[in-house]
PDB file of C-alpha atoms and ligand atoms in Angstrom:
ATOM      1  CA  MET A  80      47.721  72.360-153.382  1.00  0.00           C
ATOM      2  CA  LEU A  81      44.008  71.645-152.967  1.00  0.00           C
ATOM      3  CA  LYS A  82      42.441  71.609-149.530  1.00  0.00           C
ATOM      4  CA  ILE A  83      39.159  69.666-149.015  1.00  0.00           C
ATOM      5  CA  ASP A  84      37.203  70.075-145.771  1.00  0.00           C
ATOM      6  CA  ILE A  85      34.368  67.608-145.316  1.00  0.00           C
ATOM      7  CA  LEU A  86      31.518  68.168-142.810  1.00  0.00           C
ATOM      8  CA  THR A  87      29.758  64.962-141.799  1.00  0.00           C
ATOM      9  CA  LEU A  88      28.092  63.171-138.941  1.00  0.00           C
ATOM     10  CA  PHE A  89      29.961  60.042-139.858  1.00  0.00           C
ATOM     11  CA  PRO A  90      33.685  60.868-140.103  1.00  0.00           C
ATOM     12  CA  HIS A  91      34.749  57.123-140.023  1.00  0.00           C
ATOM     13  CA  MET A  92      33.126  56.673-143.356  1.00  0.00           C
ATOM     14  CA  PHE A  93      36.171  58.452-144.781  1.00  0.00           C
ATOM     15  CA  ASP A  94      38.800  56.286-143.116  1.00  0.00           C
ATOM     16  CA  GLY A  95      39.157  53.916-146.039  1.00  0.00           C
ATOM     17  CA  PHE A  96      38.945  56.678-148.613  1.00  0.00           C
ATOM     18  CA  VAL A  97      42.005  58.579-147.339  1.00  0.00           C
ATOM     19  CA  SER A  98      44.103  55.527-146.471  1.00  0.00           C
ATOM     20  CA  GLU A  99      44.242  53.496-149.708  1.00  0.00           C
ATOM     21  CA  SER A 100      45.442  53.766-153.250  1.00  0.00           C
ATOM     22  CA  ILE A 101      45.749  56.938-155.381  1.00  0.00           C
ATOM     23  CA  VAL A 102      44.022  59.211-152.913  1.00  0.00           C
ATOM     24  CA  LYS A 103      46.434  58.083-150.131  1.00  0.00           C
ATOM     25  CA  ARG A 104      49.423  58.698-152.410  1.00  0.00           C
ATOM     26  CA  ALA A 105      48.116  62.157-153.429  1.00  0.00           C
ATOM     27  CA  ILE A 106      47.893  63.055-149.767  1.00  0.00           C
ATOM     28  CA  GLU A 107      51.394  61.794-149.040  1.00  0.00           C
ATOM     29  CA  LYS A 108      52.770  63.717-152.042  1.00  0.00           C
ATOM     30  CA  GLY A 109      51.161  66.920-150.760  1.00  0.00           C
ATOM     31  CA  LYS A 110      48.850  67.332-153.793  1.00  0.00           C
ATOM     32  CA  VAL A 111      45.755  67.408-151.644  1.00  0.00           C
ATOM     33  CA  GLU A 112      44.933  67.824-147.975  1.00  0.00           C
ATOM     34  CA  ILE A 113      41.686  66.296-146.689  1.00  0.00           C
ATOM     35  CA  GLN A 114      40.213  67.235-143.301  1.00  0.00           C
ATOM     36  CA  VAL A 115      37.127  65.499-142.036  1.00  0.00           C
ATOM     37  CA  HIS A 116      35.060  67.351-139.425  1.00  0.00           C
ATOM     38  CA  ASN A 117      32.340  65.954-137.259  1.00  0.00           C
ATOM     39  CA  ILE A 118      29.287  68.266-137.455  1.00  0.00           C
ATOM     40  CA  ARG A 119      28.398  67.200-133.904  1.00  0.00           C
ATOM     41  CA  ASP A 120      31.613  68.883-132.572  1.00  0.00           C
ATOM     42  CA  TYR A 121      30.037  72.216-133.612  1.00  0.00           C
ATOM     43  CA  SER A 122      26.708  71.769-131.804  1.00  0.00           C
ATOM     44  CA  LYS A 123      26.006  74.260-129.028  1.00  0.00           C
ATOM     45  CA  ASP A 124      23.318  71.990-127.537  1.00  0.00           C
ATOM     46  CA  PRO A 125      24.163  70.564-124.122  1.00  0.00           C
ATOM     47  CA  HIS A 126      23.518  67.164-125.420  1.00  0.00           C
ATOM     48  CA  LYS A 127      25.320  67.778-128.775  1.00  0.00           C
ATOM     49  CA  LYS A 128      22.056  67.440-130.635  1.00  0.00           C
ATOM     50  CA  VAL A 129      22.279  68.035-134.405  1.00  0.00           C
ATOM     51  CA  ASP A 130      18.777  67.362-135.606  1.00  0.00           C
ATOM     52  CA  ASP A 131      15.147  67.739-134.683  1.00  0.00           C
ATOM     53  CA  TYR A 132      11.583  67.121-135.878  1.00  0.00           C
ATOM     54  CA  ALA A 133      10.321  69.046-138.938  1.00  0.00           C
ATOM     55  CA  PHE A 134       7.952  71.908-138.336  1.00  0.00           C
ATOM     56  CA  GLY A 135       4.575  71.118-139.738  1.00  0.00           C
ATOM     57  CA  GLY A 136       5.200  67.410-139.249  1.00  0.00           C
ATOM     58  CA  GLY A 137       6.451  64.802-141.651  1.00  0.00           C
ATOM     59  CA  SER A 138       8.788  61.903-141.556  1.00  0.00           C
ATOM     60  CA  GLY A 139      12.124  61.867-139.696  1.00  0.00           C
ATOM     61  CA  MET A 140      14.690  64.145-138.239  1.00  0.00           C
ATOM     62  CA  VAL A 141      16.059  67.234-139.888  1.00  0.00           C
ATOM     63  CA  LEU A 142      19.614  68.626-139.532  1.00  0.00           C
ATOM     64  CA  MET A 143      19.478  71.887-137.629  1.00  0.00           C
ATOM     65  CA  PRO A 144      21.199  74.993-139.081  1.00  0.00           C
ATOM     66  CA  GLN A 145      23.329  76.051-136.067  1.00  0.00           C
ATOM     67  CA  PRO A 146      26.101  73.388-136.140  1.00  0.00           C
ATOM     68  CA  ILE A 147      26.537  73.587-139.887  1.00  0.00           C
ATOM     69  CA  PHE A 148      26.560  77.383-140.012  1.00  0.00           C
ATOM     70  CA  ASP A 149      29.198  77.447-137.136  1.00  0.00           C
ATOM     71  CA  ALA A 150      31.271  74.797-138.885  1.00  0.00           C
ATOM     72  CA  VAL A 151      31.286  76.534-142.290  1.00  0.00           C
ATOM     73  CA  GLU A 152      31.909  79.914-140.724  1.00  0.00           C
ATOM     74  CA  ALA A 153      34.933  78.545-138.786  1.00  0.00           C
ATOM     75  CA  ILE A 154      36.400  76.860-141.868  1.00  0.00           C
ATOM     76  CA  ARG A 155      35.519  79.141-144.720  1.00  0.00           C
ATOM     77  CA  THR A 156      37.951  81.765-146.229  1.00  0.00           C
ATOM     78  CA  GLU A 157      37.372  84.137-149.265  1.00  0.00           C
ATOM     79  CA  LYS A 158      38.744  81.469-151.586  1.00  0.00           C
ATOM     80  CA  SER A 159      36.473  78.649-150.369  1.00  0.00           C
ATOM     81  CA  LYS A 160      33.867  77.031-152.550  1.00  0.00           C
ATOM     82  CA  VAL A 161      31.061  75.554-150.376  1.00  0.00           C
ATOM     83  CA  ILE A 162      29.370  72.541-151.927  1.00  0.00           C
ATOM     84  CA  LEU A 163      26.219  70.861-150.537  1.00  0.00           C
ATOM     85  CA  LEU A 164      25.629  67.181-151.486  1.00  0.00           C
ATOM     86  CA  THR A 165      21.920  66.587-152.138  1.00  0.00           C
ATOM     87  CA  PRO A 166      19.914  64.603-154.683  1.00  0.00           C
ATOM     88  CA  GLN A 167      18.312  67.951-155.540  1.00  0.00           C
ATOM     89  CA  GLY A 168      21.635  69.358-156.788  1.00  0.00           C
ATOM     90  CA  LYS A 169      23.043  69.768-160.357  1.00  0.00           C
ATOM     91  CA  VAL A 170      24.017  66.356-161.622  1.00  0.00           C
ATOM     92  CA  PHE A 171      27.823  66.018-161.270  1.00  0.00           C
ATOM     93  CA  LYS A 172      29.757  65.559-164.574  1.00  0.00           C
ATOM     94  CA  GLN A 173      33.415  65.156-165.670  1.00  0.00           C
ATOM     95  CA  SER A 174      33.356  68.879-166.675  1.00  0.00           C
ATOM     96  CA  ASP A 175      32.480  69.756-163.046  1.00  0.00           C
ATOM     97  CA  ALA A 176      35.428  67.675-161.834  1.00  0.00           C
ATOM     98  CA  GLN A 177      37.618  69.626-164.252  1.00  0.00           C
ATOM     99  CA  GLU A 178      36.372  73.032-163.027  1.00  0.00           C
ATOM    100  CA  LEU A 179      36.610  72.125-159.398  1.00  0.00           C
ATOM    101  CA  SER A 180      40.164  70.657-159.805  1.00  0.00           C
ATOM    102  CA  LEU A 181      41.245  74.294-160.435  1.00  0.00           C
ATOM    103  CA  GLU A 182      39.940  75.537-157.045  1.00  0.00           C
ATOM    104  CA  THR A 183      42.168  75.835-153.991  1.00  0.00           C
ATOM    105  CA  HIS A 184      39.606  75.137-151.161  1.00  0.00           C
ATOM    106  CA  LEU A 185      36.513  73.004-151.228  1.00  0.00           C
ATOM    107  CA  ILE A 186      34.084  72.584-148.338  1.00  0.00           C
ATOM    108  CA  LEU A 187      31.710  69.633-148.816  1.00  0.00           C
ATOM    109  CA  ILE A 188      28.669  69.403-146.625  1.00  0.00           C
ATOM    110  CA  CYS A 189      27.165  65.896-146.313  1.00  0.00           C
ATOM    111  CA  GLY A 190      23.421  65.995-145.551  1.00  0.00           C
ATOM    112  CA  HIS A 191      22.127  63.019-143.658  1.00  0.00           C
ATOM    113  CA  TYR A 192      18.955  61.465-142.173  1.00  0.00           C
ATOM    114  CA  GLU A 193      15.728  62.601-143.854  1.00  0.00           C
ATOM    115  CA  GLY A 194      16.966  66.063-144.722  1.00  0.00           C
ATOM    116  CA  PHE A 195      18.385  69.367-143.643  1.00  0.00           C
ATOM    117  CA  ASP A 196      16.950  72.690-142.665  1.00  0.00           C
ATOM    118  CA  GLU A 197      16.282  74.691-145.833  1.00  0.00           C
ATOM    119  CA  ARG A 198      18.283  77.635-144.506  1.00  0.00           C
ATOM    120  CA  ILE A 199      21.474  75.559-144.778  1.00  0.00           C
ATOM    121  CA  ARG A 200      21.163  76.061-148.548  1.00  0.00           C
ATOM    122  CA  THR A 201      22.103  79.717-148.168  1.00  0.00           C
ATOM    123  CA  LEU A 202      25.655  78.641-147.143  1.00  0.00           C
ATOM    124  CA  ALA A 203      26.261  76.818-150.425  1.00  0.00           C
ATOM    125  CA  ASP A 204      27.926  78.144-153.586  1.00  0.00           C
ATOM    126  CA  LEU A 205      26.915  75.033-155.380  1.00  0.00           C
ATOM    127  CA  GLU A 206      24.613  71.982-154.810  1.00  0.00           C
ATOM    128  CA  LEU A 207      25.643  68.674-156.383  1.00  0.00           C
ATOM    129  CA  SER A 208      23.992  65.352-156.873  1.00  0.00           C
ATOM    130  CA  ILE A 209      25.955  62.285-158.114  1.00  0.00           C
ATOM    131  CA  GLY A 210      22.942  60.852-159.911  1.00  0.00           C
ATOM    132  CA  ASP A 211      19.229  60.225-159.874  1.00  0.00           C
ATOM    133  CA  TYR A 212      19.064  57.847-156.940  1.00  0.00           C
ATOM    134  CA  VAL A 213      18.727  58.476-153.251  1.00  0.00           C
ATOM    135  CA  LEU A 214      21.507  57.458-150.806  1.00  0.00           C
ATOM    136  CA  THR A 215      21.380  57.475-146.989  1.00  0.00           C
ATOM    137  CA  GLY A 216      23.640  60.554-146.884  1.00  0.00           C
ATOM    138  CA  GLY A 217      26.181  62.791-148.708  1.00  0.00           C
ATOM    139  CA  GLU A 218      29.167  60.753-147.501  1.00  0.00           C
ATOM    140  CA  LEU A 219      29.562  58.583-150.597  1.00  0.00           C
ATOM    141  CA  PRO A 220      28.844  61.403-152.943  1.00  0.00           C
ATOM    142  CA  ALA A 221      31.549  63.519-151.184  1.00  0.00           C
ATOM    143  CA  GLN A 222      33.981  60.624-151.820  1.00  0.00           C
ATOM    144  CA  VAL A 223      32.908  60.185-155.455  1.00  0.00           C
ATOM    145  CA  ILE A 224      33.390  63.906-156.102  1.00  0.00           C
ATOM    146  CA  SER A 225      36.687  64.201-154.254  1.00  0.00           C
ATOM    147  CA  ASP A 226      38.085  61.134-155.935  1.00  0.00           C
ATOM    148  CA  SER A 227      37.254  62.367-159.467  1.00  0.00           C
ATOM    149  CA  ILE A 228      38.828  65.765-158.673  1.00  0.00           C
ATOM    150  CA  ILE A 229      41.943  64.450-156.968  1.00  0.00           C
ATOM    151  CA  ARG A 230      42.924  62.232-159.880  1.00  0.00           C
ATOM    152  CA  LEU A 231      42.908  65.327-162.133  1.00  0.00           C
ATOM    153  CA  LEU A 232      45.376  67.273-159.955  1.00  0.00           C
ATOM    154  CA  ASP A 233      48.848  67.746-161.503  1.00  0.00           C
ATOM    155  CA  GLY A 234      51.179  64.915-160.621  1.00  0.00           C
ATOM    156  CA  VAL A 235      48.626  62.536-159.143  1.00  0.00           C
ATOM    157  CA  ILE A 236      48.312  60.268-162.248  1.00  0.00           C
ATOM    158  CA  THR A 237      50.117  60.642-165.554  1.00  0.00           C
ATOM    159  CA  LYS A 238      48.463  63.180-167.882  1.00  0.00           C
ATOM    160  CA  GLU A 239      48.008  60.537-170.578  1.00  0.00           C
ATOM    161  CA  SER A 240      45.852  58.401-168.287  1.00  0.00           C
ATOM    162  CA  HIS A 241      43.213  61.149-167.971  1.00  0.00           C
ATOM    163  CA  GLU A 242      43.608  62.992-171.307  1.00  0.00           C
ATOM    164  CA  LEU A 243      42.133  59.870-172.985  1.00  0.00           C
ATOM    165  CA  ASP A 244      39.372  59.364-170.402  1.00  0.00           C
ATOM    166  CA  SER A 245      35.914  58.521-171.347  1.00  0.00           C
ATOM    167  CA  PHE A 246      33.905  61.785-171.066  1.00  0.00           C
ATOM    168  CA  GLN A 247      36.954  64.051-171.359  1.00  0.00           C
ATOM    169  CA  GLU A 248      35.788  63.967-174.923  1.00  0.00           C
ATOM    170  CA  PRO A 249      32.392  62.400-174.698  1.00  0.00           C
ATOM    171  CA  LEU A 250      33.289  58.897-176.033  1.00  0.00           C
ATOM    172  CA  LEU A 251      33.658  55.625-174.116  1.00  0.00           C
ATOM    173  CA  ASP A 252      36.999  53.961-173.840  1.00  0.00           C
ATOM    174  CA  TYR A 253      38.311  51.379-176.377  1.00  0.00           C
ATOM    175  CA  PRO A 254      38.882  47.781-175.238  1.00  0.00           C
ATOM    176  CA  THR A 255      42.321  46.987-173.716  1.00  0.00           C
ATOM    177  CA  TYR A 256      44.148  43.689-173.261  1.00  0.00           C
ATOM    178  CA  THR A 257      47.187  42.359-171.453  1.00  0.00           C
ATOM    179  CA  LYS A 258      48.950  38.987-171.237  1.00  0.00           C
ATOM    180  CA  PRO A 259      48.341  36.237-172.169  1.00  0.00           C
ATOM    181  CA  GLN A 260      47.600  36.596-175.899  1.00  0.00           C
ATOM    182  CA  GLU A 261      45.024  33.862-175.607  1.00  0.00           C
ATOM    183  CA  PHE A 262      42.912  33.201-172.505  1.00  0.00           C
ATOM    184  CA  ARG A 263      40.260  30.449-172.387  1.00  0.00           C
ATOM    185  CA  GLY A 264      39.988  30.609-176.150  1.00  0.00           C
ATOM    186  CA  MET A 265      39.581  34.415-176.218  1.00  0.00           C
ATOM    187  CA  LYS A 266      42.250  36.043-178.372  1.00  0.00           C
ATOM    188  CA  VAL A 267      43.707  39.497-178.282  1.00  0.00           C
ATOM    189  CA  PRO A 268      42.766  41.222-181.651  1.00  0.00           C
ATOM    190  CA  ASP A 269      45.637  40.805-184.193  1.00  0.00           C
ATOM    191  CA  VAL A 270      45.900  44.571-184.852  1.00  0.00           C
ATOM    192  CA  LEU A 271      47.125  45.155-181.266  1.00  0.00           C
ATOM    193  CA  LEU A 272      49.969  42.710-181.777  1.00  0.00           C
ATOM    194  CA  SER A 273      50.936  44.132-185.164  1.00  0.00           C
ATOM    195  CA  GLY A 274      53.176  46.913-183.959  1.00  0.00           C
ATOM    196  CA  HIS A 275      51.481  49.119-186.580  1.00  0.00           C
ATOM    197  CA  HIS A 276      50.823  52.237-184.547  1.00  0.00           C
ATOM    198  CA  GLU A 277      48.717  54.089-187.095  1.00  0.00           C
ATOM    199  CA  LYS A 278      46.478  51.035-187.515  1.00  0.00           C
ATOM    200  CA  ILE A 279      46.147  50.588-183.837  1.00  0.00           C
ATOM    201  CA  ARG A 280      45.079  54.230-183.455  1.00  0.00           C
ATOM    202  CA  GLU A 281      42.458  53.842-186.111  1.00  0.00           C
ATOM    203  CA  TRP A 282      41.109  50.600-184.588  1.00  0.00           C
ATOM    204  CA  ARG A 283      40.871  52.141-181.162  1.00  0.00           C
ATOM    205  CA  ARG A 284      38.987  55.101-182.535  1.00  0.00           C
ATOM    206  CA  GLU A 285      36.537  52.855-184.406  1.00  0.00           C
ATOM    207  CA  GLN A 286      36.013  50.822-181.255  1.00  0.00           C
ATOM    208  CA  GLN A 287      35.306  53.966-179.265  1.00  0.00           C
ATOM    209  CA  LEU A 288      32.698  55.117-181.752  1.00  0.00           C
ATOM    210  CA  GLU A 289      31.158  51.723-182.047  1.00  0.00           C
ATOM    211  CA  ARG A 290      30.886  51.221-178.305  1.00  0.00           C
ATOM    212  CA  THR A 291      29.523  54.627-177.669  1.00  0.00           C
ATOM    213  CA  ARG A 292      26.929  54.176-180.469  1.00  0.00           C
ATOM    214  CA  LYS A 293      25.788  50.810-178.918  1.00  0.00           C
ATOM    215  CA  ARG A 294      25.913  51.635-175.246  1.00  0.00           C
ATOM    216  CA  ARG A 295      25.541  55.398-174.870  1.00  0.00           C
ATOM    217  CA  PRO A 296      23.989  56.889-178.069  1.00  0.00           C
ATOM    218  CA  ASP A 297      22.970  59.911-175.915  1.00  0.00           C
ATOM    219  CA  LEU A 298      26.650  60.876-175.723  1.00  0.00           C
ATOM    220  CA  LEU A 299      27.021  60.997-179.559  1.00  0.00           C
ATOM    221  CA  GLU A 300      23.940  63.226-179.868  1.00  0.00           C
ATOM    222  CA  LYS A 301      25.695  65.732-177.600  1.00  0.00           C
ATOM    223  CA  ARG A 302      28.825  65.867-179.723  1.00  0.00           C
TER     224      ARG A 302
HETATM  225  N1  ADE B 173      22.462  62.479-150.806  1.00  0.00           N
HETATM  226  C1  ADE B 173      21.571  61.462-150.944  1.00  0.00           C
HETATM  227  N2  ADE B 173      21.541  61.018-152.214  1.00  0.00           N
HETATM  228  C2  ADE B 173      22.410  61.811-152.911  1.00  0.00           C
HETATM  229  C3  ADE B 173      22.864  61.878-154.255  1.00  0.00           C
HETATM  230  N3  ADE B 173      22.360  61.070-155.184  1.00  0.00           N
HETATM  231  N4  ADE B 173      23.777  62.781-154.622  1.00  0.00           N
HETATM  232  C4  ADE B 173      24.261  63.654-153.685  1.00  0.00           C
HETATM  233  N5  ADE B 173      23.924  63.643-152.398  1.00  0.00           N
HETATM  234  C5  ADE B 173      22.992  62.761-152.000  1.00  0.00           C
END
């Protein structure tokens, strides 16, 4: 059982995430527990303030250390892995999802506004970015990372559906088709209708290599 605690100023951003589809089912089956905490609830300020101006000037408000330190210290155990979401983190990959799916307790800290006090970094075991673009906060990255970990947990989806994933081995997926056999003049390739399993396997492999070569040659260089 994996426990994920999420620290955020916008807990409602997670309402849809936990209440639909595979993540919802994983929670119902007891494969994962997700608890969303409002950072503001941990503020010791009389007005529940969580941010302030940057020393030295500069744009915008900065998350103060106190509420986040208190939240992490209240939630953390020896087994916890504390992850800070920031565009300055290591870029998240499928291999990180695999490693993190073996943990028992993750604490995800969502930064927001213009930034967070540098001292917050000392709480984190790991800083992750979901890519080289800047979002308004860590809430979507926390969902992206949680989703990719949860689908890897035993019993959440069938093993076959993720053992053949793109990136598990660094190749893109082959094309797939369902009914009808012909749609608006576009036909399902004959080989897939042949019932010849060895030929189908070969065709899919060729398609994977061809697609990867055309669309993501960088992945082949890494192989
Ligand atoms: N916060 C803002 N942008 C982000 C990104 N790309 N990854 C992780 N956290 C972020």
